[in-house]
PDB file of C-alpha atoms in Angstrom:
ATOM      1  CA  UNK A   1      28.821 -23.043  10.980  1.00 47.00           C
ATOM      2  CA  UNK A   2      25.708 -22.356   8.896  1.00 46.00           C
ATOM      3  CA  UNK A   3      26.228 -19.445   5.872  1.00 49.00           C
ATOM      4  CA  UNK A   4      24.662 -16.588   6.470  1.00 47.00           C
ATOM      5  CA  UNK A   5      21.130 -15.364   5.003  1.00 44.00           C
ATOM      6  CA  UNK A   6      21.730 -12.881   2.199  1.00 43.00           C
ATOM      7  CA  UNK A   7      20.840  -9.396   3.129  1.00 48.00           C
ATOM      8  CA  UNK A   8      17.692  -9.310   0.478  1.00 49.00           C
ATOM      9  CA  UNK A   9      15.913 -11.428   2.829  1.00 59.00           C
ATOM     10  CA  UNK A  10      16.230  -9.816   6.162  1.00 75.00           C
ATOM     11  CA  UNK A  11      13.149  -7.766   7.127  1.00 80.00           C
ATOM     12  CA  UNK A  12      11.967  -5.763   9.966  1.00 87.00           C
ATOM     13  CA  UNK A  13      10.157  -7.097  12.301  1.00 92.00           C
ATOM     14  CA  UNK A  14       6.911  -8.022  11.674  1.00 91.00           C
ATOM     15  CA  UNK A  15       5.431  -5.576  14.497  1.00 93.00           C
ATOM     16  CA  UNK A  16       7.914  -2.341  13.084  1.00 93.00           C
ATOM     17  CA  UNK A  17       6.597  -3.721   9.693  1.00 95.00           C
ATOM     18  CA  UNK A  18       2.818  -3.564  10.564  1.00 95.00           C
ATOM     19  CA  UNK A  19       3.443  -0.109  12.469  1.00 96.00           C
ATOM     20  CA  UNK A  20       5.186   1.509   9.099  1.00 95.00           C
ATOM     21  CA  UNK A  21       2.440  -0.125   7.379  1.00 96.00           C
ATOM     22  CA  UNK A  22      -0.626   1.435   9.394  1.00 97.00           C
ATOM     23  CA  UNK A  23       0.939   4.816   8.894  1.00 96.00           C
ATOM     24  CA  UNK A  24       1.373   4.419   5.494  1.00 96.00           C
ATOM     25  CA  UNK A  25      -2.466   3.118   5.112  1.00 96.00           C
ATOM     26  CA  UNK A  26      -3.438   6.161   7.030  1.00 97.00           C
ATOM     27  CA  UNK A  27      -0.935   8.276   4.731  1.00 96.00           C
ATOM     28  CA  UNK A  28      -3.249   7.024   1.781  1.00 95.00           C
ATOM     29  CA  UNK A  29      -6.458   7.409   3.127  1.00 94.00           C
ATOM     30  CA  UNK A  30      -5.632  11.043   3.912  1.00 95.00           C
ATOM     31  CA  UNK A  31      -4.449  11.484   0.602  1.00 95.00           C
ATOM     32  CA  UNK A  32      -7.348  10.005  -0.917  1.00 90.00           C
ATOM     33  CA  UNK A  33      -9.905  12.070   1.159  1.00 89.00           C
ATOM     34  CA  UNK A  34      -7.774  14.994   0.183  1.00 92.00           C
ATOM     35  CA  UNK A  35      -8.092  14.665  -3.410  1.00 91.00           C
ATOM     36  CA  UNK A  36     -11.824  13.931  -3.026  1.00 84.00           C
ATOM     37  CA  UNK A  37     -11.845  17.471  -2.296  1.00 90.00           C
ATOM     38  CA  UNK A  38     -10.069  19.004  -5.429  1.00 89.00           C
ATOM     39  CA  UNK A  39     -11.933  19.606  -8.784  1.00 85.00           C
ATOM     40  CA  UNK A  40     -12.347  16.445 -10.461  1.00 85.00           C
ATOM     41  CA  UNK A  41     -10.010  15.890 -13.559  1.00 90.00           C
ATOM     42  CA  UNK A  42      -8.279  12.607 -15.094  1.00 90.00           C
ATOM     43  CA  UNK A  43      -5.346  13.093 -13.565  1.00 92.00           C
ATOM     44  CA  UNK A  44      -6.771  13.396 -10.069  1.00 92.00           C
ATOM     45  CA  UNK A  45      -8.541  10.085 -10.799  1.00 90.00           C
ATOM     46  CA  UNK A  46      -5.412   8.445 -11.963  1.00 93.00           C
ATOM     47  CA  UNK A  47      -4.126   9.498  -8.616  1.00 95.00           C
ATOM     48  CA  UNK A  48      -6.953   8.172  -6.860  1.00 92.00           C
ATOM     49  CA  UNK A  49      -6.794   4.980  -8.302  1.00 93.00           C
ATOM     50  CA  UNK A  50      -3.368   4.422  -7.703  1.00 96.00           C
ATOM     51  CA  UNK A  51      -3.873   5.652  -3.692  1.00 96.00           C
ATOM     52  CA  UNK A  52      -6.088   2.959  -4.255  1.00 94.00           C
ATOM     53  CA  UNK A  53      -3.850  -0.024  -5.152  1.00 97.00           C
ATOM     54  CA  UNK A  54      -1.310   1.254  -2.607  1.00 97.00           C
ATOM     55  CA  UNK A  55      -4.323   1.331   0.300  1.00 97.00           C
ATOM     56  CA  UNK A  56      -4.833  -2.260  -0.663  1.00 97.00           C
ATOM     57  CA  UNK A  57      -1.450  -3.353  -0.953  1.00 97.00           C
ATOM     58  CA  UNK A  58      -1.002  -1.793   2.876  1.00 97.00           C
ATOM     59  CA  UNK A  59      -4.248  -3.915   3.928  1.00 97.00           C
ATOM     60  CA  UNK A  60      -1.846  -7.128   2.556  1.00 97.00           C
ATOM     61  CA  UNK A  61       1.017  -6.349   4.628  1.00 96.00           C
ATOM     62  CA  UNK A  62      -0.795  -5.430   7.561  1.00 96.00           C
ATOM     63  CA  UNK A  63      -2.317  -9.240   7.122  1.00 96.00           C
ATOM     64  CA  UNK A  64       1.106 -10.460   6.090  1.00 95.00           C
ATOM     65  CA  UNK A  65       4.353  -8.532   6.533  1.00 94.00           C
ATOM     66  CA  UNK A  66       6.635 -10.926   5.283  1.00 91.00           C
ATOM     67  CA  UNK A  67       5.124 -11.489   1.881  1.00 94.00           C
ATOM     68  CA  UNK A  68       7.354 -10.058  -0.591  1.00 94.00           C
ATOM     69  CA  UNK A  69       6.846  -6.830  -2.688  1.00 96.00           C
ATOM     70  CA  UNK A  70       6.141  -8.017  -5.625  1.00 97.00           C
ATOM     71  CA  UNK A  71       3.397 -10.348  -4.221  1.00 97.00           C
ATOM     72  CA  UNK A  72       1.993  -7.773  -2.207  1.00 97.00           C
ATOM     73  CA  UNK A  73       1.649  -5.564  -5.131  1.00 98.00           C
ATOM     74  CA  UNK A  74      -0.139  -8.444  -7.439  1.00 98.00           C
ATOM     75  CA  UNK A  75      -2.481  -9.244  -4.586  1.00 98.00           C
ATOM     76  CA  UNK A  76      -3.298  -5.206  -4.682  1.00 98.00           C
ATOM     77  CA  UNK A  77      -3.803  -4.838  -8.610  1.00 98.00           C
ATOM     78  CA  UNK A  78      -5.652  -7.867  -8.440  1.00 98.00           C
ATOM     79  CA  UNK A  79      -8.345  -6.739  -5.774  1.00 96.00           C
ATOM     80  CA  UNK A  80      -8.300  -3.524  -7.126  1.00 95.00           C
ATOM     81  CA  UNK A  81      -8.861  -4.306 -10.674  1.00 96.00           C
ATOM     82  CA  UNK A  82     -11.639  -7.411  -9.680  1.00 95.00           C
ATOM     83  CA  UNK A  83     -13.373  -4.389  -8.045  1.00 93.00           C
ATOM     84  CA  UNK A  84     -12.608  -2.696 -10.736  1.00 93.00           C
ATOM     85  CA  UNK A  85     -14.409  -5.270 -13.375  1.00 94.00           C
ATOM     86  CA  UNK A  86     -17.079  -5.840 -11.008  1.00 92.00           C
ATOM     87  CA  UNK A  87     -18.342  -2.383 -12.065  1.00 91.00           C
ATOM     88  CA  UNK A  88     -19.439  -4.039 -15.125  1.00 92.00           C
ATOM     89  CA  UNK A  89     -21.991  -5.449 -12.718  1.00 92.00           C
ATOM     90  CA  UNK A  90     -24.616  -4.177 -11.106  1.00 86.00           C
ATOM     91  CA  UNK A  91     -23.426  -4.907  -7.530  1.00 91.00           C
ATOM     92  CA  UNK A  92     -21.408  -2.322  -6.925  1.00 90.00           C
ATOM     93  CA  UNK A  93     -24.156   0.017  -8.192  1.00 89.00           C
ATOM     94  CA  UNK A  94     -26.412  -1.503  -5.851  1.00 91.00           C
ATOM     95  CA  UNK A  95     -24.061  -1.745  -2.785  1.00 92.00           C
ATOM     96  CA  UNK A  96     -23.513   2.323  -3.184  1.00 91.00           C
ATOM     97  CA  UNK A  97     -27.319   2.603  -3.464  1.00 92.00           C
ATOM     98  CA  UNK A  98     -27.488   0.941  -0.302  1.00 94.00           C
ATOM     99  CA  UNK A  99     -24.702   2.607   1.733  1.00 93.00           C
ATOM    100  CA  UNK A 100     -23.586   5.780  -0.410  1.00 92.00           C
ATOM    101  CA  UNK A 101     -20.586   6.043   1.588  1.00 90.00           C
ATOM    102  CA  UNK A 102     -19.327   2.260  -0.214  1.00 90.00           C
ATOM    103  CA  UNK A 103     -18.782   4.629  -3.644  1.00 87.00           C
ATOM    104  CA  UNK A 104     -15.621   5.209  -2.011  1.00 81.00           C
ATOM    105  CA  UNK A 105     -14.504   1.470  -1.997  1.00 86.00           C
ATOM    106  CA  UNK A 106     -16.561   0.516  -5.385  1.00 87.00           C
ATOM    107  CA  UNK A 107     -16.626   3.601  -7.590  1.00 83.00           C
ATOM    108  CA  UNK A 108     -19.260   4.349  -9.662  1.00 80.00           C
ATOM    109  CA  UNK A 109     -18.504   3.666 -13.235  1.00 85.00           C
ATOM    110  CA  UNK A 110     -16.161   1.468 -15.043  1.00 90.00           C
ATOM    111  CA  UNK A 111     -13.300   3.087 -16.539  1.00 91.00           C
ATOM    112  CA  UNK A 112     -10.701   1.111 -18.397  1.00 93.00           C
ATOM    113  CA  UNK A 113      -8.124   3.833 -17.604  1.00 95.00           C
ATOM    114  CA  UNK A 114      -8.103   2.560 -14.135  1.00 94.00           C
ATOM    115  CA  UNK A 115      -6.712  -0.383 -14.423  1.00 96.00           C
ATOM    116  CA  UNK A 116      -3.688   1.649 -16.145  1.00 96.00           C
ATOM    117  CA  UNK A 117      -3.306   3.650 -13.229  1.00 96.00           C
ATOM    118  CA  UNK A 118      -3.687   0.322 -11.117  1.00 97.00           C
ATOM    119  CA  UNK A 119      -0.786  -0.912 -12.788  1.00 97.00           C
ATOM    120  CA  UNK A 120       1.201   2.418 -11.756  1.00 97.00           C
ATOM    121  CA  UNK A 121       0.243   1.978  -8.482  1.00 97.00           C
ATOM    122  CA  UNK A 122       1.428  -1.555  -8.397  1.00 98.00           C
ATOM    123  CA  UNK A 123       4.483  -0.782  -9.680  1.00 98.00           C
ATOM    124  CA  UNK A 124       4.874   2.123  -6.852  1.00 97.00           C
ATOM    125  CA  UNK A 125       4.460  -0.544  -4.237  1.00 97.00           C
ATOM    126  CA  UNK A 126       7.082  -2.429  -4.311  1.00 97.00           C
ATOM    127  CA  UNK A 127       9.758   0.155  -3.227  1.00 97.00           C
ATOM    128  CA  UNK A 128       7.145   1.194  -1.227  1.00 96.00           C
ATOM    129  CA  UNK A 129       6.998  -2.241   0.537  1.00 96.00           C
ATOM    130  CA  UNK A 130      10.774  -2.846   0.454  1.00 94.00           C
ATOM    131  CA  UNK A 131      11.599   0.371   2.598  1.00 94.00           C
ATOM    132  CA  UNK A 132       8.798  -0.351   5.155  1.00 95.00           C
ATOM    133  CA  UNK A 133      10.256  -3.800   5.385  1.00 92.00           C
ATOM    134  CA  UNK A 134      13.462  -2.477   5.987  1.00 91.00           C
ATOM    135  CA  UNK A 135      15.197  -2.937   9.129  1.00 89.00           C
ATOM    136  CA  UNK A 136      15.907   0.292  10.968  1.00 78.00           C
ATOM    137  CA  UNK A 137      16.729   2.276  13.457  1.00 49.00           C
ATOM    138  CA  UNK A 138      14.743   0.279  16.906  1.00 48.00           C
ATOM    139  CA  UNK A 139      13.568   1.771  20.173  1.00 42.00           C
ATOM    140  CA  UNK A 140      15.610  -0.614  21.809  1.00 41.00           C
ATOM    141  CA  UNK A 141      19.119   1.431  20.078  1.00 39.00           C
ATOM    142  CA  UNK A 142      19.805  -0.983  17.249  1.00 42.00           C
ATOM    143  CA  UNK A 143      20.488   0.413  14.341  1.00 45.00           C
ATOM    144  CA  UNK A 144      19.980  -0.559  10.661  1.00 44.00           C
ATOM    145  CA  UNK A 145      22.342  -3.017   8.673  1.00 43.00           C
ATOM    146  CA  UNK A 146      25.798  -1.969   9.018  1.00 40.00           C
ATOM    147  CA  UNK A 147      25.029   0.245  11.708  1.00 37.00           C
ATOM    148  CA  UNK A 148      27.467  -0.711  15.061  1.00 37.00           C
ATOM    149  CA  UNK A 149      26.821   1.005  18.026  1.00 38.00           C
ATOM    150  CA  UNK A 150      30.018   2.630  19.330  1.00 40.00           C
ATOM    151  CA  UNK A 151      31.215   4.764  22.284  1.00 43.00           C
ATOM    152  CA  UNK A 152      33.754   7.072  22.082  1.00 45.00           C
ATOM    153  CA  UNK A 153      35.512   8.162  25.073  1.00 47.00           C
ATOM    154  CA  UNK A 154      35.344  12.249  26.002  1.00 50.00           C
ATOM    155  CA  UNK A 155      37.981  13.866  25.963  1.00 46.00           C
TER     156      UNK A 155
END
């Protein structure tokens, strides 16, 4: 008989893991329009930039849903913070130019600050990424770990 995997490592399947995962992209992106529409301030930036990380890290585990937290949240602070350096350049600047819309994805200006809030956003992700991994309840009746289906008779 072979011993059984440890209960860290069981996951959703990938298809209920990329479902949870486009909702939660779409979750962000709604978020992220929504605060486009508030008066600007640092903290609403902060915010922004850590939608931002957690957009990214849903992009990951839409590509890969059975990478593990913590390397889907590098993979997002390391995009996000690459695009984030790359403002130092003057491709972004020239990308918005041509497609205004691409300020969105690139920013504008470089602003040390966002890698902090990067960092928060990383960290957010990987609890983030561990529920939507999570087995749960399935259309097909299963439940979740530990979860036995019974009947009971009426009485």
């Amino acid at each position: 008989m072979s011993p059984s995997r440890p209960a860290a490592s069981v996951i959703a399947s990938p298809r209920a893991v990329r479902m949870r995962t486009v909702i939660g992209a779409i979750v962000c992106v709604a978020l992220g329009l929504g605060l486009q529409l508030l008066d600007r301030s640092l903290v609403i930036d902060l915010l922004g930039s850590a939608l931002y990380v957690l957009l990214v890290g849903m992009l990951v585990l839409l590509i890969r849903p059975s990478l593990a937290a913590p390397a889907v949240a590098a993979i997002a602070f390391a995009v996000a913070a690459l695009v984030e350096l790359l403002q130092l350049t003057g491709i972004p600047a020239a990308i918005v130019d041509a497609v205004p819309l691409a300020r969105l994805v690139f920013g504008s200006a470089f602003d040390p600050m966002d890698l902090v809030a990067y960092l928060v956003g990383a960290v957010l992700l990987v609890p983030i990424v561990a529920v939507i991994r999570r087995p749960g309840a399935s259309p097909e009746g299963g439940g979740g770990p530990g979860i036995q289906k019974t009947s009971t008779p009426a009485r």
